[in-house]
Amino acid sequence: MKREADGRGGSAWLHDAVCVGTVLPVSAPRNHFPLNEGHGPVLLLAGGIGITPLLAMSSVLNRQGKPFELHYFTRSRALAPLLAVIEQAIDGSKLRLHFDDESETRQDIEALLSARQSDAQVYYCGPPGFMASIARATVNWPEDLVHFEAFQPAANDDSPSEPFTIILRNGTEVPVPADTAALSAIRAAGVLLMASCENGVCGTCECGFLEGQPIHRDAVLSKDARSHRFIPCVSRAKGVLRLDL
């Protein structure tokens, strides 16, 4: 794992505190980025360490004999995670490598996604700028054909957070101050709600809402799910939000 000096501290802690023999507790995995069933071609787009889930998908598609292409975008060959594994595991006819420092390998994402087959699906994962460029290029694609996993939510506008009130199933009213996350307020009210990233990307704290106007700030929920689901570690609401908790 690369040490991110400006990150939230996880990578720095791993570099400083973990060594061979360290025992790390882990929870059961939750998959918010599944490979859906489909008969059309699949386009896998990975940026840097975002290759991790897409490499697994390529292995499944390869075993199933389904058509796919994996496009891997990195700054250079020397900085490309898992490059040797990728080149060994994936047939060259299905793999496209794009390096910023090799002009002959560069690929314009908008051009790549401008012409698509009607049943093609795209899966993508990578750093924020990479994610934003693909989101712009697929803005007119049907939502059910575009799938992604993000390292962090998209940037919000600069408008200040406003206080709001959560109402639980038992009628308890939970005030959420402007400077407090909904997750923290819910826990302070005595509700044990599991969480992991607390950054809106893993979905561990996901819950349902029954009534109200949420302000979604996560990078997990689909447009359809946002009509009835809520990620309290980062999302907020206007006025009163009734949760299914």
XYZ file of N, CA and C in Angstrom:
735
model
N 0.843 -1.190 0.000
C 0.000 0.000 0.000
C 0.882 1.244 0.000
N 0.491 2.205 -0.853
C 1.221 3.472 -0.926
C 0.906 4.331 0.293
N 1.918 4.968 0.859
C 1.704 5.867 1.996
C 1.189 7.203 1.489
N -0.002 7.581 1.967
C -0.611 8.849 1.567
C -0.431 9.852 2.706
N 0.506 10.771 2.524
C 0.799 11.740 3.588
C -0.394 12.632 3.892
N -1.234 12.900 2.889
C -2.381 13.787 3.079
C -3.678 13.009 3.225
N -3.589 11.712 3.507
C -4.789 10.901 3.659
C -5.396 11.036 5.041
N -6.260 10.072 5.389
C -6.965 10.126 6.671
C -6.200 9.389 7.775
N -5.020 8.875 7.464
C -4.181 8.274 8.486
C -4.038 6.775 8.411
N -4.896 6.100 7.637
C -4.851 4.640 7.570
C -3.574 4.109 6.957
N -3.169 4.666 5.808
C -1.964 4.162 5.149
C -0.721 4.488 5.972
N -0.698 5.670 6.619
C 0.449 6.031 7.456
C 0.561 5.076 8.645
N -0.583 4.727 9.233
C -0.565 3.795 10.370
C -0.048 2.423 9.943
N -0.471 1.952 8.790
C 0.010 0.657 8.313
C 1.517 0.666 8.105
N 2.034 1.734 7.537
C 3.475 1.829 7.302
C 4.257 1.904 8.611
N 3.700 2.598 9.607
C 4.428 2.835 10.856
C 4.247 1.729 11.888
N 3.083 1.078 11.899
C 2.757 0.177 13.003
C 2.698 -1.301 12.641
N 2.574 -1.620 11.372
C 2.375 -3.014 10.977
C 3.667 -3.598 10.418
N 3.976 -4.804 10.855
C 5.156 -5.499 10.356
C 4.818 -6.975 10.204
N 5.763 -7.755 9.700
C 5.545 -9.190 9.537
C 5.204 -9.801 10.895
N 4.115 -10.536 10.935
C 3.676 -11.158 12.182
C 2.581 -10.419 12.908
N 2.307 -9.161 12.501
C 1.226 -8.403 13.131
C -0.114 -9.045 12.799
N -0.958 -9.227 13.801
C -2.294 -9.805 13.599
C -3.302 -8.667 13.514
N -4.038 -8.625 12.417
C -5.021 -7.574 12.192
C -6.417 -8.179 12.141
N -7.340 -7.750 13.003
C -8.722 -8.249 12.924
C -9.431 -7.667 11.708
N -10.221 -8.474 11.044
C -10.975 -8.004 9.882
C -12.421 -8.457 10.009
N -13.308 -7.753 9.356
C -14.719 -8.122 9.353
C -15.041 -8.868 8.071
N -16.215 -9.448 8.016
C -16.657 -10.115 6.789
C -16.815 -9.071 5.685
N -16.481 -9.413 4.449
C -16.568 -8.428 3.368
C -18.007 -8.118 2.981
N -18.227 -6.881 2.549
C -19.502 -6.461 1.976
C -19.213 -5.945 0.590
N -19.963 -6.402 -0.391
C -19.682 -6.050 -1.775
C -20.731 -5.089 -2.318
N -20.353 -3.831 -2.469
C -21.217 -2.845 -3.103
C -20.806 -2.610 -4.561
N -19.956 -3.474 -5.061
C -19.472 -3.325 -6.435
C -19.497 -4.693 -7.117
N -20.683 -5.301 -7.212
C -20.768 -6.655 -7.792
C -20.690 -6.633 -9.308
N -20.292 -7.745 -9.861
C -20.297 -7.939 -11.310
C -21.667 -8.478 -11.687
N -22.464 -7.679 -12.376
C -23.833 -8.065 -12.699
C -23.889 -9.039 -13.863
N -24.974 -9.786 -13.900
C -25.193 -10.697 -15.019
C -25.509 -9.880 -16.272
N -25.042 -10.337 -17.382
C -25.322 -9.666 -18.645
C -24.691 -10.430 -19.784
N -25.203 -10.214 -20.994
C -24.698 -10.944 -22.153
C -23.855 -10.064 -23.077
N -23.901 -8.766 -22.872
C -23.147 -7.869 -23.728
C -21.706 -7.733 -23.295
N -20.913 -7.003 -24.061
C -19.496 -6.803 -23.717
C -19.343 -5.953 -22.465
N -18.239 -6.141 -21.776
C -17.965 -5.423 -20.533
C -16.679 -4.632 -20.702
N -16.726 -3.378 -20.303
C -15.558 -2.512 -20.355
C -15.131 -2.230 -18.929
N -13.916 -2.644 -18.580
C -13.367 -2.443 -17.244
C -12.323 -1.336 -17.315
N -12.522 -0.274 -16.534
C -11.611 0.874 -16.564
C -11.024 1.076 -15.176
N -9.707 0.953 -15.078
C -9.037 1.045 -13.778
C -8.012 2.166 -13.793
N -7.970 2.925 -12.702
C -6.956 3.950 -12.536
C -6.115 3.639 -11.309
N -4.817 3.389 -11.489
C -3.923 3.116 -10.361
C -4.371 1.920 -9.544
N -4.467 2.100 -8.216
C -4.826 1.003 -7.337
C -6.278 0.576 -7.526
N -7.040 1.336 -8.281
C -8.404 0.933 -8.631
C -8.450 -0.338 -9.453
N -7.294 -0.843 -9.847
C -7.231 -2.105 -10.577
C -7.701 -3.279 -9.724
N -7.632 -3.164 -8.406
C -7.873 -4.309 -7.523
C -9.202 -4.999 -7.775
N -10.365 -4.310 -7.694
C -11.618 -5.014 -7.948
C -11.798 -5.411 -9.405
N -11.242 -4.617 -10.320
C -11.443 -4.896 -11.741
C -10.612 -6.079 -12.217
N -9.481 -6.309 -11.588
C -8.694 -7.494 -11.904
C -9.471 -8.751 -11.526
N -10.138 -8.711 -10.365
C -10.967 -9.846 -9.951
C -12.118 -10.056 -10.929
N -12.734 -8.986 -11.381
C -13.819 -9.099 -12.345
C -13.336 -9.702 -13.658
N -12.153 -9.281 -14.088
C -11.620 -9.807 -15.346
C -11.389 -11.315 -15.256
N -10.979 -11.786 -14.094
C -10.764 -13.222 -13.910
C -12.078 -13.986 -14.034
N -13.143 -13.435 -13.445
C -14.452 -14.078 -13.521
C -14.950 -14.086 -14.963
N -14.861 -12.953 -15.639
C -15.321 -12.869 -17.024
C -14.537 -13.796 -17.929
N -13.246 -13.914 -17.663
C -12.406 -14.802 -18.455
C -12.833 -16.257 -18.294
N -13.112 -16.654 -17.039
C -13.563 -18.026 -16.787
C -14.914 -18.298 -17.436
N -15.765 -17.284 -17.463
C -17.098 -17.444 -18.034
C -17.100 -17.353 -19.556
N -15.982 -16.973 -20.121
C -15.898 -16.844 -21.577
C -16.670 -15.670 -22.135
N -16.871 -14.634 -21.316
C -17.636 -13.470 -21.756
C -16.704 -12.395 -22.311
N -17.176 -11.627 -23.278
C -16.320 -10.601 -23.893
C -16.074 -9.422 -22.962
N -14.824 -9.006 -22.862
C -14.489 -7.843 -22.040
C -13.173 -7.250 -22.504
N -12.952 -5.997 -22.108
C -11.671 -5.323 -22.259
C -11.332 -4.642 -20.943
N -10.092 -4.747 -20.535
C -9.617 -4.066 -19.339
C -8.654 -2.966 -19.766
N -9.002 -1.731 -19.452
C -8.138 -0.583 -19.717
C -7.556 -0.124 -18.387
N -6.237 -0.100 -18.320
C -5.530 0.211 -17.072
C -4.747 1.502 -17.260
N -5.112 2.550 -16.512
C -4.499 3.873 -16.616
C -3.615 4.132 -15.395
N -2.325 4.399 -15.624
C -1.420 4.755 -14.527
C -0.428 5.810 -15.015
N 0.331 6.359 -14.077
C 1.306 7.376 -14.449
C 2.468 6.802 -15.235
N 2.918 5.614 -14.851
C 4.044 4.986 -15.543
C 4.048 3.487 -15.252
N 4.817 2.745 -16.022
C 4.949 1.307 -15.770
C 5.528 1.051 -14.384
N 6.486 1.872 -13.991
C 7.161 1.656 -12.705
C 6.218 1.841 -11.524
N 5.159 2.667 -11.696
C 4.234 2.948 -10.599
C 2.909 2.203 -10.736
N 2.842 1.247 -11.643
C 1.584 0.530 -11.892
C 1.446 -0.662 -10.944
N 0.530 -0.619 -9.985
C 0.350 -1.750 -9.070
C -0.081 -3.013 -9.815
N 0.502 -4.134 -9.425
C 0.104 -5.468 -9.927
C 0.313 -5.654 -11.427
N 1.170 -4.844 -12.027
C 1.315 -4.912 -13.481
C 1.765 -6.292 -13.948
N 2.755 -6.891 -13.277
C 3.246 -8.215 -13.696
C 2.142 -9.261 -13.585
N 1.343 -9.190 -12.536
C 0.233 -10.137 -12.354
C -0.797 -9.959 -13.457
N -1.104 -8.715 -13.773
C -2.112 -8.402 -14.787
C -1.680 -8.936 -16.150
N -0.440 -8.666 -16.521
C 0.039 -9.084 -17.846
C 0.099 -10.602 -17.972
N 0.311 -11.283 -16.869
C 0.350 -12.739 -16.899
C -1.056 -13.345 -16.904
N -1.997 -12.673 -16.222
C -3.330 -13.254 -16.041
C -4.280 -12.965 -17.192
N -4.064 -11.868 -17.925
C -5.030 -11.436 -18.932
C -4.417 -11.498 -20.322
N -5.142 -12.098 -21.238
C -4.697 -12.194 -22.626
C -4.495 -10.797 -23.205
N -3.433 -10.633 -23.961
C -3.092 -9.331 -24.517
C -4.173 -8.729 -25.382
N -5.021 -9.571 -25.992
C -6.094 -9.051 -26.836
C -7.196 -8.375 -26.035
N -7.217 -8.622 -24.722
C -8.254 -8.052 -23.860
C -7.712 -6.971 -22.923
N -6.425 -6.700 -23.001
C -5.779 -5.775 -22.074
C -5.230 -4.563 -22.814
N -5.550 -3.380 -22.293
C -5.018 -2.144 -22.846
C -4.351 -1.369 -21.708
N -3.059 -1.079 -21.855
C -2.299 -0.370 -20.840
C -2.063 1.064 -21.292
N -2.338 2.028 -20.412
C -2.211 3.440 -20.745
C -1.350 4.130 -19.692
N -0.200 4.653 -20.121
C 0.749 5.291 -19.201
C 0.916 6.761 -19.558
N 0.855 7.622 -18.551
C 0.957 9.060 -18.801
C 2.281 9.438 -19.449
N 3.348 8.708 -19.127
C 4.660 9.073 -19.643
C 5.026 8.341 -20.929
N 4.067 7.647 -21.532
C 4.278 6.981 -22.827
C 3.165 7.440 -23.757
N 3.466 8.453 -24.555
C 2.434 9.099 -25.374
C 1.709 8.126 -26.294
N 2.421 7.103 -26.766
C 1.799 6.166 -27.704
C 0.748 5.279 -27.045
N 0.714 5.247 -25.715
C -0.268 4.407 -25.012
C -1.434 5.207 -24.445
N -1.357 6.518 -24.505
C -2.399 7.333 -23.901
C -3.740 7.130 -24.608
N -4.820 7.269 -23.835
C -6.157 7.076 -24.367
C -7.081 8.159 -23.828
N -7.784 8.816 -24.710
C -8.769 9.800 -24.311
C -10.036 9.063 -23.855
N -10.415 9.271 -22.595
C -11.536 8.520 -22.025
C -12.844 8.871 -22.715
N -13.052 10.143 -23.011
C -14.297 10.529 -23.675
C -14.425 9.863 -25.037
N -13.320 9.803 -25.779
C -13.350 9.141 -27.079
C -13.607 7.638 -26.930
N -13.011 7.035 -25.904
C -13.190 5.606 -25.664
C -14.647 5.265 -25.418
N -15.344 6.156 -24.689
C -16.717 5.867 -24.276
C -17.769 6.526 -25.166
N -17.341 7.218 -26.208
C -18.294 7.950 -27.049
C -19.155 7.028 -27.890
N -18.595 5.909 -28.313
C -19.363 4.953 -29.117
C -19.470 3.656 -28.339
N -20.677 3.239 -28.043
C -20.870 2.026 -27.257
C -21.945 1.153 -27.878
N -21.830 -0.132 -27.644
C -22.889 -1.053 -28.025
C -24.041 -0.895 -27.047
N -25.257 -1.110 -27.526
C -26.436 -0.836 -26.709
C -26.477 -1.649 -25.425
N -25.866 -2.835 -25.434
C -25.918 -3.696 -24.241
C -24.592 -3.733 -23.494
N -23.660 -2.852 -23.831
C -22.358 -2.831 -23.167
C -22.493 -2.269 -21.760
N -21.683 -2.805 -20.832
C -21.641 -2.303 -19.472
C -20.229 -1.822 -19.167
N -20.140 -0.795 -18.318
C -18.830 -0.286 -17.920
C -18.719 -0.333 -16.407
N -17.544 -0.753 -15.937
C -17.206 -0.775 -14.518
C -15.916 0.026 -14.367
N -15.879 0.908 -13.349
C -14.658 1.701 -13.205
C -14.360 2.013 -11.747
N -13.053 2.187 -11.474
C -12.583 2.466 -10.124
C -11.222 3.147 -10.219
N -10.996 4.153 -9.382
C -9.716 4.847 -9.412
C -9.767 6.130 -8.610
N -8.773 6.999 -8.764
C -8.702 8.253 -8.007
C -9.751 9.256 -8.477
N -9.986 10.329 -7.695
C -11.098 11.247 -7.973
C -11.134 11.842 -9.375
N -10.000 12.343 -9.889
C -10.003 12.939 -11.215
C -10.379 11.944 -12.290
N -9.875 10.743 -12.172
C -10.184 9.653 -13.099
C -11.677 9.331 -13.046
N -12.212 9.235 -11.835
C -13.636 8.930 -11.664
C -14.501 10.023 -12.275
N -14.116 11.264 -12.056
C -14.910 12.378 -12.562
C -14.943 12.395 -14.089
N -13.816 12.082 -14.706
C -13.770 12.101 -16.168
C -14.660 11.021 -16.773
N -14.706 9.845 -16.142
C -15.567 8.774 -16.648
C -17.034 9.097 -16.380
N -17.325 9.686 -15.227
C -18.704 10.082 -14.931
C -19.215 11.072 -15.974
N -18.371 12.012 -16.391
C -18.778 12.972 -17.429
C -18.995 12.273 -18.763
N -18.128 11.327 -19.080
C -18.200 10.646 -20.371
C -19.387 9.699 -20.459
N -19.905 9.250 -19.320
C -21.025 8.299 -19.329
C -22.327 8.925 -18.854
N -22.379 10.246 -18.814
C -23.547 10.916 -18.260
C -24.828 10.557 -19.007
N -24.729 10.219 -20.283
C -25.917 9.868 -21.067
C -26.126 8.364 -21.213
N -25.292 7.570 -20.560
C -25.496 6.124 -20.572
C -26.660 5.778 -19.636
N -27.389 4.700 -19.907
C -28.393 4.242 -18.941
C -27.734 3.894 -17.613
N -28.359 4.301 -16.513
C -27.745 4.136 -15.204
C -27.423 2.681 -14.892
N -28.274 1.758 -15.340
C -28.062 0.354 -14.983
C -26.920 -0.296 -15.750
N -26.280 0.448 -16.648
C -25.144 -0.083 -17.403
C -23.810 0.496 -16.921
N -23.858 1.401 -15.958
C -22.645 2.062 -15.462
C -22.485 1.746 -13.977
N -21.325 1.185 -13.618
C -21.081 0.748 -12.241
C -19.710 1.259 -11.794
N -19.602 1.667 -10.535
C -18.319 2.185 -10.081
C -18.139 1.950 -8.589
N -16.878 2.010 -8.180
C -16.521 2.028 -6.763
C -15.529 3.160 -6.577
N -15.791 4.022 -5.576
C -14.958 5.211 -5.374
C -14.156 5.110 -4.090
N -13.008 5.771 -4.064
C -12.200 5.854 -2.855
C -12.742 6.908 -1.903
N -13.469 7.890 -2.432
C -14.030 8.952 -1.620
C -15.213 9.543 -2.367
N -16.168 10.150 -1.647
C -17.317 10.743 -2.331
C -16.893 11.898 -3.216
N -17.745 12.221 -4.175
C -17.483 13.392 -5.009
C -17.525 14.641 -4.147
N -16.776 15.654 -4.547
C -16.729 16.897 -3.775
C -18.106 17.551 -3.727
N -18.489 18.026 -2.546
C -19.763 18.722 -2.398
C -19.563 20.208 -2.656
N -20.687 20.911 -2.787
C -20.553 22.361 -2.924
C -20.103 22.956 -1.582
N -19.858 24.231 -1.587
C -19.318 24.881 -0.401
C -20.391 25.372 0.562
N -21.651 25.011 0.320
C -22.720 25.475 1.207
C -22.558 24.836 2.584
N -22.744 25.608 3.656
C -22.550 25.069 5.009
C -23.619 24.042 5.363
N -23.266 23.100 6.204
C -24.225 22.110 6.678
C -25.200 22.769 7.638
N -26.458 22.356 7.551
C -27.488 22.883 8.426
C -27.907 21.823 9.434
N -28.336 22.236 10.626
C -28.841 21.249 11.582
C -30.152 20.640 11.083
N -30.421 19.419 11.514
C -31.698 18.773 11.182
C -32.037 17.797 12.299
N -33.173 17.159 12.186
C -33.634 16.248 13.226
C -33.934 14.873 12.634
N -33.462 13.846 13.310
C -33.766 12.467 12.940
C -34.827 11.936 13.902
N -35.799 11.220 13.375
C -36.779 10.540 14.210
C -36.621 9.040 14.005
N -36.425 8.319 15.094
C -36.260 6.878 15.042
C -37.627 6.185 15.047
N -37.635 4.871 14.790
C -38.899 4.118 14.739
C -39.693 4.218 16.030
N -39.004 4.280 17.168
C -39.703 4.336 18.459
C -40.166 5.749 18.829
N -39.972 6.683 17.914
C -40.416 8.051 18.141
C -39.368 8.965 18.727
N -38.220 8.443 19.093
C -37.157 9.280 19.664
C -36.684 10.315 18.651
N -36.614 11.552 19.083
C -36.102 12.625 18.238
C -34.623 12.836 18.528
N -33.820 12.825 17.494
C -32.367 12.961 17.628
C -31.922 14.220 16.884
N -31.575 15.284 17.610
C -31.082 16.480 16.929
C -29.678 16.244 16.367
N -29.451 16.734 15.163
C -28.138 16.616 14.524
C -27.599 18.024 14.278
N -26.685 18.504 15.110
C -26.121 19.847 14.915
C -25.391 19.963 13.579
N -25.169 21.181 13.149
C -24.529 21.424 11.854
C -23.120 20.847 11.784
N -22.436 20.785 12.928
C -21.048 20.310 12.933
C -20.925 18.859 13.390
N -22.023 18.115 13.394
C -22.017 16.724 13.846
C -22.563 15.811 12.762
N -21.916 14.672 12.547
C -22.402 13.702 11.573
C -23.655 13.018 12.105
N -24.559 12.669 11.204
C -25.774 11.960 11.604
C -25.429 10.652 12.314
N -24.384 9.982 11.857
C -23.961 8.730 12.484
C -23.598 8.957 13.948
N -22.859 10.004 14.237
C -22.456 10.304 15.619
C -23.668 10.598 16.482
N -24.631 11.349 15.938
C -25.835 11.692 16.697
C -26.667 10.445 16.982
N -26.764 9.547 16.015
C -27.524 8.308 16.196
C -26.881 7.449 17.276
N -25.566 7.344 17.248
C -24.865 6.556 18.266
C -25.028 7.182 19.649
N -24.974 8.505 19.716
C -25.135 9.188 20.999
C -26.527 8.960 21.577
N -27.498 8.667 20.696
C -28.863 8.397 21.147
C -29.043 6.954 21.597
N -27.968 6.173 21.542
C -28.018 4.804 22.036
C -28.242 3.741 20.997
N -28.224 4.110 19.710
C -28.402 3.127 18.643
C -27.033 2.646 18.178
N -26.780 1.340 18.288
C -25.505 0.785 17.857
C -25.568 0.522 16.360
N -24.934 1.392 15.604
C -24.921 1.266 14.149
C -23.483 1.064 13.696
N -23.232 -0.063 13.056
C -21.884 -0.387 12.617
C -21.438 0.561 11.507
N -20.153 0.846 11.481
C -19.579 1.692 10.439
C -18.139 1.263 10.212
N -17.595 1.658 9.080
C -16.213 1.295 8.774
C -15.441 2.516 8.295
N -15.656 2.929 7.046
C -14.850 4.022 6.494
C -15.224 5.378 7.078
N -16.500 5.565 7.411
C -17.040 6.850 7.862
C -16.687 7.971 6.890
N -16.641 7.605 5.621
C -16.291 8.554 4.569
C -17.249 8.445 3.384
N -18.286 7.606 3.546
C -19.314 7.507 2.516
C -19.002 6.622 1.338
N -18.042 5.700 1.481
C -17.683 4.864 0.334
C -17.868 3.361 0.555
N -18.082 2.926 1.793
C -18.147 1.476 2.022
C -19.564 0.955 2.214
N -20.485 1.780 2.684
C -21.865 1.362 2.850
C -22.167 0.589 4.120
N -21.204 0.436 5.016
C -21.421 -0.363 6.220
C -22.547 0.206 7.084
N -22.650 1.525 7.190
C -23.648 2.143 8.058
C -24.978 2.399 7.355
N -25.153 1.874 6.161
C -26.376 2.111 5.383
C -27.628 1.719 6.157
N -28.647 2.550 6.078
C -29.930 2.252 6.701
C -31.041 2.800 5.809
N -32.285 2.478 6.155
C -33.406 2.963 5.375
C -33.980 4.245 5.967
N -34.624 5.031 5.119
C -35.377 6.160 5.648
C -36.818 6.049 5.151
N -37.738 6.491 5.997
C -39.164 6.317 5.742
C -39.825 7.598 5.251
N -39.259 8.730 5.632
C -39.878 10.006 5.293
C -38.850 11.106 5.456
N -38.940 12.114 4.593
C -38.046 13.247 4.722
C -37.291 13.530 3.441
N -36.404 14.500 3.508
C -35.630 14.947 2.349
C -34.137 14.846 2.656
N -33.541 13.699 2.360
C -32.108 13.542 2.639
C -31.252 14.337 1.659
N -30.049 14.666 2.094
C -29.036 15.276 1.232
C -27.929 14.237 1.100
N -27.937 13.517 0.015
C -27.007 12.395 -0.153
C -25.613 12.910 -0.520
N -24.619 12.438 0.232
C -23.234 12.834 -0.026
C -22.316 11.620 -0.100
N -22.879 10.454 -0.334
C -22.094 9.226 -0.377
C -21.699 8.887 -1.807
N -20.865 7.870 -1.937
C -20.462 7.357 -3.248
C -20.822 5.881 -3.360
N -21.917 5.481 -2.708
C -22.315 4.073 -2.663
C -23.671 3.837 -3.309
N -24.660 4.609 -2.924
C -26.039 4.335 -3.318
C -26.305 4.702 -4.778
N -27.091 3.852 -5.422
C -27.544 4.148 -6.778
C -28.645 5.200 -6.724
N -29.013 5.718 -7.884
C -30.080 6.715 -7.922
C -31.381 6.126 -7.393
N -31.650 4.878 -7.724
C -32.865 4.233 -7.236
C -32.825 4.035 -5.725
N -31.663 3.575 -5.206
C -31.541 3.320 -3.772
C -31.683 4.603 -2.956
N -31.325 5.732 -3.549
C -31.383 6.990 -2.814
C -32.815 7.433 -2.522
N -33.788 6.758 -3.113
C -35.182 7.087 -2.824
C -35.644 6.513 -1.497
N -34.843 5.583 -0.919
C -35.277 4.958 0.335
C -34.127 4.545 1.259
N -32.881 4.779 0.859
C -31.731 4.394 1.686
C -30.902 5.638 2.026
N -30.083 5.502 3.083
C -29.371 6.660 3.637
C -28.033 6.210 4.205
N -26.988 7.011 3.989
C -25.652 6.730 4.519
C -25.327 7.805 5.559
N -25.553 7.529 6.856
C -25.487 8.578 7.873
C -24.101 9.086 8.232
N -23.037 8.424 7.794
C -21.712 8.926 8.158
C -21.380 10.225 7.447
N -21.968 10.444 6.252
C -21.663 11.676 5.506
C -22.905 12.440 5.055
N -24.021 11.752 4.886
C -25.210 12.413 4.341
C -25.967 13.167 5.420
N -26.776 14.121 4.974
C -27.539 14.948 5.902
C -28.982 15.035 5.402
N -29.735 15.972 5.918
C -31.134 16.092 5.508
C -31.602 17.516 5.739
N -32.761 17.828 5.180
C -33.411 19.110 5.409
C -34.585 18.901 6.351
N -34.628 19.653 7.428
C -35.747 19.567 8.350
C -35.737 18.319 9.195
N -36.671 17.413 8.920
C -36.836 16.184 9.709
C -36.698 14.976 8.798
N -35.929 13.981 9.241
C -35.735 12.750 8.495
C -36.123 11.579 9.406
N -37.085 10.791 8.969
C -37.527 9.634 9.749
C -36.782 8.403 9.245
N -35.977 7.785 10.118
C -35.162 6.642 9.727
C -35.809 5.327 10.137
N -35.473 4.295 9.400
C -35.956 2.950 9.713
C -34.973 2.279 10.680
N -34.811 2.871 11.843
C -33.889 2.393 12.863
C -34.598 2.332 14.211
